[in-house]
Tab-separated table of C-alpha atoms in Angstrom:
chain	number	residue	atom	x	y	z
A	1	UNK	CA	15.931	-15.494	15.819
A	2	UNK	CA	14.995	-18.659	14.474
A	3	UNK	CA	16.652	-20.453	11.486
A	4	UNK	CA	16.571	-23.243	9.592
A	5	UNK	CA	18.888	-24.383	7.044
A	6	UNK	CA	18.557	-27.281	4.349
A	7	UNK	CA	22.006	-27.687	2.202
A	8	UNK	CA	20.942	-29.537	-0.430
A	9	UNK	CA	18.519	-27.839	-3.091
A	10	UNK	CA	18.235	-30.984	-4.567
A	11	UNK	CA	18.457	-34.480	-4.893
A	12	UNK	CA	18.523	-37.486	-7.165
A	13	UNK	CA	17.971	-40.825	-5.928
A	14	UNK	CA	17.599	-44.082	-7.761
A	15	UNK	CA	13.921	-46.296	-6.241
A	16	UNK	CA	15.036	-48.414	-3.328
A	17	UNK	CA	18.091	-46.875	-2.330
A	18	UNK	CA	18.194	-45.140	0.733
A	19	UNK	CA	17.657	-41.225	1.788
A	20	UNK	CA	19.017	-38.592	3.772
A	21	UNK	CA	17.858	-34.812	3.946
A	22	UNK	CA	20.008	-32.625	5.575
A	23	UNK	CA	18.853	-29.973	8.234
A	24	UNK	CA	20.470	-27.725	10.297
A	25	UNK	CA	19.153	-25.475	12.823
A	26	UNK	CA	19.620	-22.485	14.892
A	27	UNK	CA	17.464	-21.344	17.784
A	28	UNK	CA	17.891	-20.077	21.031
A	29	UNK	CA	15.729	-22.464	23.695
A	30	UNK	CA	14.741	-25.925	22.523
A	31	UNK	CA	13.510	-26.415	19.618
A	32	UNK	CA	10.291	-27.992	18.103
A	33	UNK	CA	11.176	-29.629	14.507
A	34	UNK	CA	9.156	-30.809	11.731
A	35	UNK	CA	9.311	-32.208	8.576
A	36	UNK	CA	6.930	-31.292	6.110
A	37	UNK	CA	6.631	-32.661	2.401
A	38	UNK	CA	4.656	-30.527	-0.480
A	39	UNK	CA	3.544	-32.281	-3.756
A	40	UNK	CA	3.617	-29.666	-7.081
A	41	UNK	CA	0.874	-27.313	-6.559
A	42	UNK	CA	-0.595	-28.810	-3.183
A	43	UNK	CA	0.222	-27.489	0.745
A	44	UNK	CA	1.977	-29.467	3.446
A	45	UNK	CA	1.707	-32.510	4.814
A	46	UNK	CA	3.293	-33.029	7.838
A	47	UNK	CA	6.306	-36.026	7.693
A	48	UNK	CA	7.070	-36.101	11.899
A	49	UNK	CA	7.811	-34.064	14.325
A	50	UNK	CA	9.952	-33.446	17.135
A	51	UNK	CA	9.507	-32.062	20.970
A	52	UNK	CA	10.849	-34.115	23.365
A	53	UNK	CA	11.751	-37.915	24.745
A	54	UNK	CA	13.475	-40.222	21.561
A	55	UNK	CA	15.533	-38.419	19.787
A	56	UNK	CA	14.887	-41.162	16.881
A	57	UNK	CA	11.571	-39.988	15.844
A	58	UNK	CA	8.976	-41.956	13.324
A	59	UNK	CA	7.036	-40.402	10.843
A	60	UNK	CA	4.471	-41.392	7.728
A	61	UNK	CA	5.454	-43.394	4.953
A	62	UNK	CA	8.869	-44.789	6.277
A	63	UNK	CA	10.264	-41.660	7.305
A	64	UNK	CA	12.421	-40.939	10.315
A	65	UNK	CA	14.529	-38.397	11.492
A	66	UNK	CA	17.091	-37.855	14.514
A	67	UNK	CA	17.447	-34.909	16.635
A	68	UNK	CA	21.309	-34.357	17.070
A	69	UNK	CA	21.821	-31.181	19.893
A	70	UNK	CA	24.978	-31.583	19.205
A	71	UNK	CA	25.276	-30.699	15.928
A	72	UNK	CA	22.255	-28.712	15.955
A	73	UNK	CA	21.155	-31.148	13.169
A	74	UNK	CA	17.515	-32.969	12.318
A	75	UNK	CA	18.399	-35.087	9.228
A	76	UNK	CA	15.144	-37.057	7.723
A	77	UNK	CA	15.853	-40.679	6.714
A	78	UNK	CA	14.044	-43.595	4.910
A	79	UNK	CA	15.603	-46.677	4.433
A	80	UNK	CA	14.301	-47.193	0.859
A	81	UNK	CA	12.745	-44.621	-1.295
A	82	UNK	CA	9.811	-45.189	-3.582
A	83	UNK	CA	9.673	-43.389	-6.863
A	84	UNK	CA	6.210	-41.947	-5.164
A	85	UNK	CA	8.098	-40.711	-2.936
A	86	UNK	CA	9.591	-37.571	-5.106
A	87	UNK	CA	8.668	-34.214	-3.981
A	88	UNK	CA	9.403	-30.727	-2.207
A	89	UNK	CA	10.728	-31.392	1.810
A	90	UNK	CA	10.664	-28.864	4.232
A	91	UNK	CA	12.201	-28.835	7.336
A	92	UNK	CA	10.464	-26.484	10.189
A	93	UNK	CA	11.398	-25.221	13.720
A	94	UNK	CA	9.202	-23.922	15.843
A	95	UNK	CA	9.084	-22.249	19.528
A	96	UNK	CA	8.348	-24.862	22.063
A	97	UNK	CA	5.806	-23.568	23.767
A	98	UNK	CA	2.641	-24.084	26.135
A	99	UNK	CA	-0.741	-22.976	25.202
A	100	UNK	CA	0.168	-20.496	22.474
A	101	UNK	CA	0.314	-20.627	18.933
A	102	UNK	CA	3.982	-20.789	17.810
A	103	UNK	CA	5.140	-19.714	14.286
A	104	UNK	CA	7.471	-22.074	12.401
A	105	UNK	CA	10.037	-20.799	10.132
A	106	UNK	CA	11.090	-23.016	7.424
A	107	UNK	CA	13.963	-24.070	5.422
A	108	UNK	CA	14.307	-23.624	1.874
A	109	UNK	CA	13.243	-26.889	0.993
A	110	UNK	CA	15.239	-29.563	-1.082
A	111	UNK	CA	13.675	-30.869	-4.286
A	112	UNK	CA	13.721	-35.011	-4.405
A	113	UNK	CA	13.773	-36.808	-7.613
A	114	UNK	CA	13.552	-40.392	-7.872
A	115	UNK	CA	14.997	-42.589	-10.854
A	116	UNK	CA	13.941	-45.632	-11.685
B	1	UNK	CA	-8.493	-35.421	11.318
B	2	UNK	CA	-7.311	-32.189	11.600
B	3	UNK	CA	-8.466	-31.007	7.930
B	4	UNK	CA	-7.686	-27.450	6.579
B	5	UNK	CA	-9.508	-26.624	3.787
B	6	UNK	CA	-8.460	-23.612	1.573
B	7	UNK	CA	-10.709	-22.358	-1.680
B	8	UNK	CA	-10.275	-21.277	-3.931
B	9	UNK	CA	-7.745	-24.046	-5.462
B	10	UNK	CA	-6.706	-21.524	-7.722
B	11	UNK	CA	-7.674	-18.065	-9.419
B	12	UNK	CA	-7.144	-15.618	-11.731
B	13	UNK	CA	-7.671	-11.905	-11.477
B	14	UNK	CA	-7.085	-8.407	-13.075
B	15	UNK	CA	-4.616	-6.106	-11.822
B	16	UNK	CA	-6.514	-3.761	-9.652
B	17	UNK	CA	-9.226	-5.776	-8.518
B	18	UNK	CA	-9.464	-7.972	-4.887
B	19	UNK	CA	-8.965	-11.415	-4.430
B	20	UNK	CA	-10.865	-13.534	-1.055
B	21	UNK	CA	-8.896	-16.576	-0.180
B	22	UNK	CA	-10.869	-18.916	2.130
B	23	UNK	CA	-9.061	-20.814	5.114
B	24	UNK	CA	-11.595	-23.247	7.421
B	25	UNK	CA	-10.480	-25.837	9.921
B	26	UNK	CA	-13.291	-28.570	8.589
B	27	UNK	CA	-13.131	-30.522	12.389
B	28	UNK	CA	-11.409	-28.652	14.865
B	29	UNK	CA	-11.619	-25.177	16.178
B	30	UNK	CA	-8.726	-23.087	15.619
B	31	UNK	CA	-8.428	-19.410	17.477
B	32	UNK	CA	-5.483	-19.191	15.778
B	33	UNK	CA	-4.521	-19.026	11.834
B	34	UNK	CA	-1.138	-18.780	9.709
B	35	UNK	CA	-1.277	-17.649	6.135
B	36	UNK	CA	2.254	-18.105	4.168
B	37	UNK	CA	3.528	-17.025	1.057
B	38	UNK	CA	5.665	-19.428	-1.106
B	39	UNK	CA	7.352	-17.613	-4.404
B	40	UNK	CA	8.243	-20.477	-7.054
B	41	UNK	CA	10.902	-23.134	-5.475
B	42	UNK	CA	11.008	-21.271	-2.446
B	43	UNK	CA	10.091	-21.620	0.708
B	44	UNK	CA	7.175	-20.708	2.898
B	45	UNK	CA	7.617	-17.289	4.406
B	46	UNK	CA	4.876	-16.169	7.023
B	47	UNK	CA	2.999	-13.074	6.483
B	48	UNK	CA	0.428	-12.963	9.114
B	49	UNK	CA	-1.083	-14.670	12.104
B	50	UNK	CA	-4.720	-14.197	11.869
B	51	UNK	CA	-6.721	-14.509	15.597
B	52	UNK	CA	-9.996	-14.798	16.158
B	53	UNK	CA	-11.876	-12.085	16.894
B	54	UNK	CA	-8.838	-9.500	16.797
B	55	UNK	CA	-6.268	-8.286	14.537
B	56	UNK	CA	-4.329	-10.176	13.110
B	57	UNK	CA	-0.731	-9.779	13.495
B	58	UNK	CA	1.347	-8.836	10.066
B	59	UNK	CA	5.083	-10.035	9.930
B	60	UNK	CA	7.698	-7.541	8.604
B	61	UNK	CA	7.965	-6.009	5.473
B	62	UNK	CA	3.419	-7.494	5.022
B	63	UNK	CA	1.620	-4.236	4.048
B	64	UNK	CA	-1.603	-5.539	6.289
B	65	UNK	CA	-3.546	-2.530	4.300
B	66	UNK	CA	-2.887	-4.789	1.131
B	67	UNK	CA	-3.504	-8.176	2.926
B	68	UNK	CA	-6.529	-7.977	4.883
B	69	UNK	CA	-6.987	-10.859	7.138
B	70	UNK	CA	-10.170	-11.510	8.850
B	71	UNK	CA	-11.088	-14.491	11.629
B	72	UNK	CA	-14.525	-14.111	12.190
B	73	UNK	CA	-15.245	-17.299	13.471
B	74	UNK	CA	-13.245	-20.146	14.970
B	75	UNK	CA	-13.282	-21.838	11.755
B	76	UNK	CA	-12.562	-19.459	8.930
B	77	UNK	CA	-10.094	-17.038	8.230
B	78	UNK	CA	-9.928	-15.433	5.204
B	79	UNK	CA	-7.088	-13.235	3.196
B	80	UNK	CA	-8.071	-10.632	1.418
B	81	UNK	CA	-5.661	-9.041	-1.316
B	82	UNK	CA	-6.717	-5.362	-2.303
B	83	UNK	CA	-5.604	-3.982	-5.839
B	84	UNK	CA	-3.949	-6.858	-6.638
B	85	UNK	CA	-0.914	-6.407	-9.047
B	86	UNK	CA	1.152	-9.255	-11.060
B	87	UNK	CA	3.745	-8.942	-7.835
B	88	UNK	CA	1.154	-10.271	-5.934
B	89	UNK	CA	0.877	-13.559	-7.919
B	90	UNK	CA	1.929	-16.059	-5.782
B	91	UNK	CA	1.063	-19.582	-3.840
B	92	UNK	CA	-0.605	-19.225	-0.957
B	93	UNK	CA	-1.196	-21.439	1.930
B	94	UNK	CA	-2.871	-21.496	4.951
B	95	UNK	CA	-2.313	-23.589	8.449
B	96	UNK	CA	-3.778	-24.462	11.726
B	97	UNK	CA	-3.502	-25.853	14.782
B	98	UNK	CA	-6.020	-27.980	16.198
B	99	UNK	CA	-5.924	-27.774	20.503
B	100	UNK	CA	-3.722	-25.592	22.334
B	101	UNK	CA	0.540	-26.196	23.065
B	102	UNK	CA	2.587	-28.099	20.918
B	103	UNK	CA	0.285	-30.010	18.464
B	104	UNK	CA	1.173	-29.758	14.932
B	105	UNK	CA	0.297	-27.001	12.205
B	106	UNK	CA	-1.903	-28.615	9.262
B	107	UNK	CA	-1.981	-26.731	6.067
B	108	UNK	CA	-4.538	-25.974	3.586
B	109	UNK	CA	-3.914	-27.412	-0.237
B	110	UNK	CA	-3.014	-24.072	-1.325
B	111	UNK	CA	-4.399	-20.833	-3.515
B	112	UNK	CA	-2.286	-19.977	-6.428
B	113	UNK	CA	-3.029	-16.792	-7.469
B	114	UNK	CA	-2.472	-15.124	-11.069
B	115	UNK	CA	-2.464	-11.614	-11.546
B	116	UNK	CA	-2.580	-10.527	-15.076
């Protein structure tokens, strides 16, 4: 079965430093990765994602994130963080499939605050 | 592109009545539907995938007699819960995926649900 982990429940940053989010994974065939970010009270918006090719993937708003098979890791990154920028981040994996609907199982999210 | 729209925003019901929560993929045609359940700082945990014109399909541990889903049409689903009790209060979101393969789940803004 599919798993995903995310370490760190939450974390402070100061605005303009930079950001890493943890994620680990566990699934048996390769692996389809997202990550998602949730505002209080709203649904998901979806960061980047990963299937194939670059393992350096580019999302939204600065984001990246790096698929590491090795380590069974997908950390997200952004450079600099904008105090906008605090919220709920979920990191998904998914079946990769073709032409069916795949569930995604997500982590437990990690809460970002952002100082000023 | 690739809006989900989910309504009610948010409601409030007696314990014992039934609550309708709306899904609908405003541009894109989806066959296939995901409605999670996220408890307070907790993650998303899938209770159903709801398919157009057939059953859906209820995770483990979903009583599907207490969650009716229903996808009449290729662009609504909608989530039904019967009797509701103050257990049941809870956020819940709905996602779809426009095309077929490995595109990308959107999510709906989110229903959160108080049972008094």
């Amino acid at each position: 079965a599919q798993s995903v982990t995310q370490p760190d429940i939450h974390i402070t940053v100061s605005e303009g430093a930079s950001l890493e989010l943890r994620c680990n994974y566990s699934y048996g065939a390769t692996p389809y990765l997202f990550w998602y970010v949730q505002s209080p009270g709203q649904g998901l918006q979806l960061l980047l994602k990963y299937f194939s090719g670059d393992t350096l993937v580019q999302g939204i708003k600065g984001f990246e994130a790096e698929f590491k098979r090795s380590q069974s890791s997908f950390n997200l990154r952004k450079p600099s963080v904008h105090w906008s920028d605090a919220a709920e981040y979920f990191c998904a994996v998914g079946a990769l499939n073709t032409g069916t609907a795949s569930k995604l199982t997500f982590g437990t999210g990690t809460r970002l605050q952002v100082t000023l | 592109g690739a809006v989900v729209s989910q309504h009610p925003s948010w409601v409030i019901c007696k314990s014992g009545t039934s609550v309708k929560i709306e899904c609908r993929s405003l541009d894109f045609q989806a066959t296939t539907m995901f409605w999670y359940r996220q408890f307070p700082k907790q993650s998303l945990m899938l209770m159903a995938t709801s398919n157009e014109g057939s059953k859906a399909t209820y995770e483990q541990g979903v009583e599907k007699d207490k969650f009716l889903i229903n996808h009449a049409s290729l662009t609504l689903s909608t989530l039904t819960v019967t009797s509701a009790h103050p257990e049941d209060s809870s956020f819940y979101i709905c996602s779809a995926r426009p095309g077929q393969g490995n595109s990308p789940l959107h999510f709906g803004n989110g229903t959160r649900l108080t049972v008094t």
